[in-house]
Coordinates of C-alpha atoms and ligand atoms in Angstrom, one line a residue:
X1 CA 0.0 0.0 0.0
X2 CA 2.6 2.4 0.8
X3 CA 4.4 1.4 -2.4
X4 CA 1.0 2.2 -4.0
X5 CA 0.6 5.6 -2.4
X6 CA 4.2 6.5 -3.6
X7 CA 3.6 5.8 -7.1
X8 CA 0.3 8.0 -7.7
X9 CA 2.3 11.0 -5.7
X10 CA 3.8 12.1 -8.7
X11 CA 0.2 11.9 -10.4
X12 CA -1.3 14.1 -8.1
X13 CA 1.4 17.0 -8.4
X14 CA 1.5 16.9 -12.1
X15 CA -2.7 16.7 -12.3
X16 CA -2.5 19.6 -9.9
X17 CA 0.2 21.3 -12.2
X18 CA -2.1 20.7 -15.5
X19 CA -4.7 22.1 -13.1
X20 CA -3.3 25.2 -12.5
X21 CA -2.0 25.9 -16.2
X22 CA -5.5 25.4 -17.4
X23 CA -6.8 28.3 -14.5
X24 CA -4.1 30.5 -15.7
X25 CA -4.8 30.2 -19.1
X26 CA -8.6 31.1 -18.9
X27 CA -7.1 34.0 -16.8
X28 CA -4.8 35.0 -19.5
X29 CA -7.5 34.8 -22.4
X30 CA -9.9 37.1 -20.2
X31 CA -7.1 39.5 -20.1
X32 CA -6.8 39.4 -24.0
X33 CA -10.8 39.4 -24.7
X34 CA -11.0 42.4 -22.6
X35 CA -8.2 44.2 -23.7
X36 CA -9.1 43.8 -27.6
X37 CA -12.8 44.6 -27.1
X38 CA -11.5 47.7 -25.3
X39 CA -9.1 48.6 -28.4
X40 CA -12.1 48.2 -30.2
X41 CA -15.0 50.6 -28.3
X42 CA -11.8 52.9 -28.2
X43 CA -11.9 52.8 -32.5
X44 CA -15.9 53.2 -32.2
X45 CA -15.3 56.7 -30.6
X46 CA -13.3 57.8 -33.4
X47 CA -15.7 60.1 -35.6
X48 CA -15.1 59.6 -39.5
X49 CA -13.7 62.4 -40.9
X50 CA -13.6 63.3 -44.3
X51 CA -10.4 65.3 -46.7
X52 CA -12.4 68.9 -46.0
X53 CA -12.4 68.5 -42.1
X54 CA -16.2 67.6 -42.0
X55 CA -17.8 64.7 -40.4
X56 CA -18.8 61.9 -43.2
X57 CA -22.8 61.0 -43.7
X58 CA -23.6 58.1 -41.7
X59 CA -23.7 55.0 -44.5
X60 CA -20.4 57.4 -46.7
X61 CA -19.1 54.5 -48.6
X62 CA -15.4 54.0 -47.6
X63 CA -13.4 53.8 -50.5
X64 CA -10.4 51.7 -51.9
X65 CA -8.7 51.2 -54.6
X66 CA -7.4 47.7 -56.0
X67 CA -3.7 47.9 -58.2
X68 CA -2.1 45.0 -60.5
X69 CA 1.0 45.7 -61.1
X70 CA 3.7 44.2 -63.9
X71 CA 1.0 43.5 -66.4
X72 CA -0.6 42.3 -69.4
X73 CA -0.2 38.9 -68.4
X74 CA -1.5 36.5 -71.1
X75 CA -2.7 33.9 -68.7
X76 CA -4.2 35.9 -65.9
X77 CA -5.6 39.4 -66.7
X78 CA -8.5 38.5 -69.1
X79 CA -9.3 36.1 -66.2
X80 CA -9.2 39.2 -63.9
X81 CA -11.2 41.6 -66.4
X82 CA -14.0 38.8 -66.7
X83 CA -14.2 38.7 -62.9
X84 CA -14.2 42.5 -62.7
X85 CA -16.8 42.9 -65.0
X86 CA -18.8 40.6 -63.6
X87 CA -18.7 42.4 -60.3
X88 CA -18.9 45.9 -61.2
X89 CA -15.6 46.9 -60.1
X90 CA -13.0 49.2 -61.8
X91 CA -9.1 48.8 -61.0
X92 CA -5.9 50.4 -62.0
X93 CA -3.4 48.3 -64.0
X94 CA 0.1 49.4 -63.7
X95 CA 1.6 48.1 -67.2
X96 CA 5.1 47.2 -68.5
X97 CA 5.8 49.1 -71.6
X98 CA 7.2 45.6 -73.2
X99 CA 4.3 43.7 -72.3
X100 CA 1.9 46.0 -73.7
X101 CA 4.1 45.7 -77.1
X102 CA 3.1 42.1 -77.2
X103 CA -0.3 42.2 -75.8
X104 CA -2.1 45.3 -77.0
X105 CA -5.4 43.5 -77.0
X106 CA -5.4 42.8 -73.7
X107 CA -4.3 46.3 -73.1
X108 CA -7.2 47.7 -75.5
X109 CA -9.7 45.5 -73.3
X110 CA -8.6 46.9 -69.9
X111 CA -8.8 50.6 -71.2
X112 CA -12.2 50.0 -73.0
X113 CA -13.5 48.5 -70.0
X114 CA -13.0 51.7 -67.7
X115 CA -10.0 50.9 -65.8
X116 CA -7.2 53.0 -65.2
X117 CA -3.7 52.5 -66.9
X118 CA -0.9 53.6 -65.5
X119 CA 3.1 53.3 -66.1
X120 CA 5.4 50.4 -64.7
X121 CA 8.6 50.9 -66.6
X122 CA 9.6 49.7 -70.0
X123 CA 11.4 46.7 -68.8
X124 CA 10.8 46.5 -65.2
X125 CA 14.1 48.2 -64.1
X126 CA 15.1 49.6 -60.4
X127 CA 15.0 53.6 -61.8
X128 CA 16.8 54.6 -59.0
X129 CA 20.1 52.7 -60.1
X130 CA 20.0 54.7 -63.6
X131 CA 20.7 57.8 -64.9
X132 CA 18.2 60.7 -65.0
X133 CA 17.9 59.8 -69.0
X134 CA 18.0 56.6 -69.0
X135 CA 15.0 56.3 -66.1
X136 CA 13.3 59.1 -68.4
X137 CA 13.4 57.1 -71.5
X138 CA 12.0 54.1 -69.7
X139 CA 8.7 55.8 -68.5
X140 CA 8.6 57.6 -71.8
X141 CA 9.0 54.9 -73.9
X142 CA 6.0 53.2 -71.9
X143 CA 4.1 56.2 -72.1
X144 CA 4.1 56.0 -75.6
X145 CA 3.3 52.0 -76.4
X146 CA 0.4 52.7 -74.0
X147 CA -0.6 55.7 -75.8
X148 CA -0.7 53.8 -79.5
X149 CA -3.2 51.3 -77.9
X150 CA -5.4 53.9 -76.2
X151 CA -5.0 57.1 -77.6
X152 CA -4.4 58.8 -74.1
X153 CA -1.0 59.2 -72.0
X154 CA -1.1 57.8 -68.8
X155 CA -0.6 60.6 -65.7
X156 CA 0.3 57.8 -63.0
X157 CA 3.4 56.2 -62.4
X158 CA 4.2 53.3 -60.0
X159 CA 8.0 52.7 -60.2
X160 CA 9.1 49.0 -59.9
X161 CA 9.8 47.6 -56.5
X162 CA 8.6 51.2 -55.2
X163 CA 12.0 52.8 -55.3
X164 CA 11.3 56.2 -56.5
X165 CA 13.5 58.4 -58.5
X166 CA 14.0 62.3 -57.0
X167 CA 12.5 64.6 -59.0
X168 CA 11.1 62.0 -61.9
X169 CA 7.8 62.3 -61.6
X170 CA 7.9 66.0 -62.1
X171 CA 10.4 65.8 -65.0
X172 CA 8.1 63.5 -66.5
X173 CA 4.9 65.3 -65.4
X174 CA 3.3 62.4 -63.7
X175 CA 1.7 61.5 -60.6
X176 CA 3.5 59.0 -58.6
X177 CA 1.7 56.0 -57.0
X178 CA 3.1 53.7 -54.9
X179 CA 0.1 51.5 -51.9
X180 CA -1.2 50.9 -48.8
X181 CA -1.0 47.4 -48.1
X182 CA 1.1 44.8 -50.1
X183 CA 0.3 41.2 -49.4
X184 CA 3.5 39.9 -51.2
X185 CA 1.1 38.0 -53.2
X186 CA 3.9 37.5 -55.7
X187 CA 6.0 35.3 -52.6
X188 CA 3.3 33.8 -50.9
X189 CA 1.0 32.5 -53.9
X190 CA -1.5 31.5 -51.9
X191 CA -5.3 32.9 -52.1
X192 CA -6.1 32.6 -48.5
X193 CA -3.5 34.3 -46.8
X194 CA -3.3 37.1 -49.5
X195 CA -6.9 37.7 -48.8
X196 CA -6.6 37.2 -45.1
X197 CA -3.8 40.0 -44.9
X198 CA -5.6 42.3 -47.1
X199 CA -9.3 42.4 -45.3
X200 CA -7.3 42.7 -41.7
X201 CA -5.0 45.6 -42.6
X202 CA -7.5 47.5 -44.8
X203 CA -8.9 51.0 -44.2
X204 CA -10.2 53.7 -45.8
X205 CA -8.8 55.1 -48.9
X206 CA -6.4 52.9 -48.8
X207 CA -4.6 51.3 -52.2
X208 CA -4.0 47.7 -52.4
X209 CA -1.1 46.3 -54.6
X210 CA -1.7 43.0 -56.6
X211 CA -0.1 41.2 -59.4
X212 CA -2.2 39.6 -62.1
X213 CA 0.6 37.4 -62.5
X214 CA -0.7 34.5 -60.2
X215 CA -4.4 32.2 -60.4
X216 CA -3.8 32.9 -56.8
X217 CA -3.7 36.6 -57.1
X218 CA -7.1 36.8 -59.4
X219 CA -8.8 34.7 -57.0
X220 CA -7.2 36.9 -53.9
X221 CA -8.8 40.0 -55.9
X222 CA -12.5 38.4 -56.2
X223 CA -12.7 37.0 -52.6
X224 CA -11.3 40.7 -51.5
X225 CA -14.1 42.2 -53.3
X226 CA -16.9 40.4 -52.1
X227 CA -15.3 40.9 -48.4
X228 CA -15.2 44.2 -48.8
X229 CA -18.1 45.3 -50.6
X230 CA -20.0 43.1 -47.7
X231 CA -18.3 45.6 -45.1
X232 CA -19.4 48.9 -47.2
X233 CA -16.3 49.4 -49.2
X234 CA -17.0 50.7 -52.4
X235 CA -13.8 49.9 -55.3
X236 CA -12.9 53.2 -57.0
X237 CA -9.2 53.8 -59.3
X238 CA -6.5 55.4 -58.0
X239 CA -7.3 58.6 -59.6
X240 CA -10.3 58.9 -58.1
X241 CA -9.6 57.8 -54.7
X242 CA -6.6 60.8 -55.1
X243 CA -8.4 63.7 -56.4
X244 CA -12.2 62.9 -55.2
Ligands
LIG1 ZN1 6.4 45.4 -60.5

């Protein structure tokens, strides 16, 4: 019996330990609950405001803007068009002045459709490592493909990898672009978590970057929407998330 009783010691101290763990993890959680619900009312008192200083309509759509960048792609972006049309939704495609060389149908279907085109670059260079003529030639150069498909030179810019060029934009008399949120879509290639780090980081006027590179990307974009628009977010192009 006492050999008994000295075997199930050891059971009854680790029991209690499990015990205890389990009280002070229900502790913990309550903590966490309470703090977030708290960080929450806090973000309820916050009163809208909109770009003139007044306070926004109660039911104001919020607005945001979706962005593909490194386009056409001949696999993806008619995918992505037919899933924009289908929802009502207008974008901004940041194109690559060599792509739009050998895909000007593609390009001819995002303008006639309504979206926005801006420029990417001719070949998808750093502009920051160049010269001042050299960067110039590349956003000229794409200016003018774009132009020979459309009829109309962009005014917005997005330089590749974001790394912006003192001074270019003026030289070159655009509007540079650059985002809010970037899910890395391009790294992660994976619908769920690109969705999932877009509709938790997303606010107001905010501009998203996408590739329509990726089937996991165009899929990202149509799950965003439906997300969004479900939350009161209304999907406007860069232009006139900027100037409206
Ligand atoms: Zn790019």
């Amino acid at each position: 019996m006492k050999k008994l009783h000295k075997f199930f010691i050891p059971i009854e101290i680790f029991l209690l330990f499990v015990i205890v763990c389990r009280y002070m993890e229900d502790r913990l959680m309550d903590k966490l609950t309470h703090v977030t619900a708290e960080y929450f009312k806090e973000d309820e008192r916050t009163v809208p405001v909109s770009a003139e200083g007044k306070e926004m309509e109660q039911g104001e759509a919020k607005k945001v803007a979706l962005t593909f960048d490194d386009g056409p792609n001949e696999c993806y972006t008619e995918e992505l068009l037919d899933g924009l049309a289908a929802k009502g939704v207008k974008a901004t495609f940041f194109l690559i002045g060599k792509k739009v060389v050998e895909s000007p149908e593609i390009v001819e279907r995002i303008f006639q459709e309504g979206h926005l085109i801006g420029n990417h670059s001719y070949d998808h260079v750093n502009l920051n490592e160049m010269s001042k003529e050299a960067a110039c030639e590349q956003i000229k150069k794409t200016n003018e493909e774009i132009k020979k498909v459309t009829g109309t030179l962009p005014e917005y810019l997005r330089p590749p990898f974001g790394s912006f060029k003192k001074n270019l934009d003026s030289d070159m008399n655009m509007i540079e672009v650059l985002w809010d949120i970037d899910p890395r879509d391009w790294s992660v290639k994976n619908t769920g978590k690109v969705v999932n780090r877009v509709v938790t980081n997303v606010q107001d006027g905010d501009i998203i970057l996408l590739h329509d590179e990726y089937a996991t990307s165009v899929a990202a974009a149509m799950e965003i929407i439906d997300i969004l628009k479900s939350q009161g977010y209304e999907f406007v192009t860069v232009d006139e998330l900027i100037f409206e």
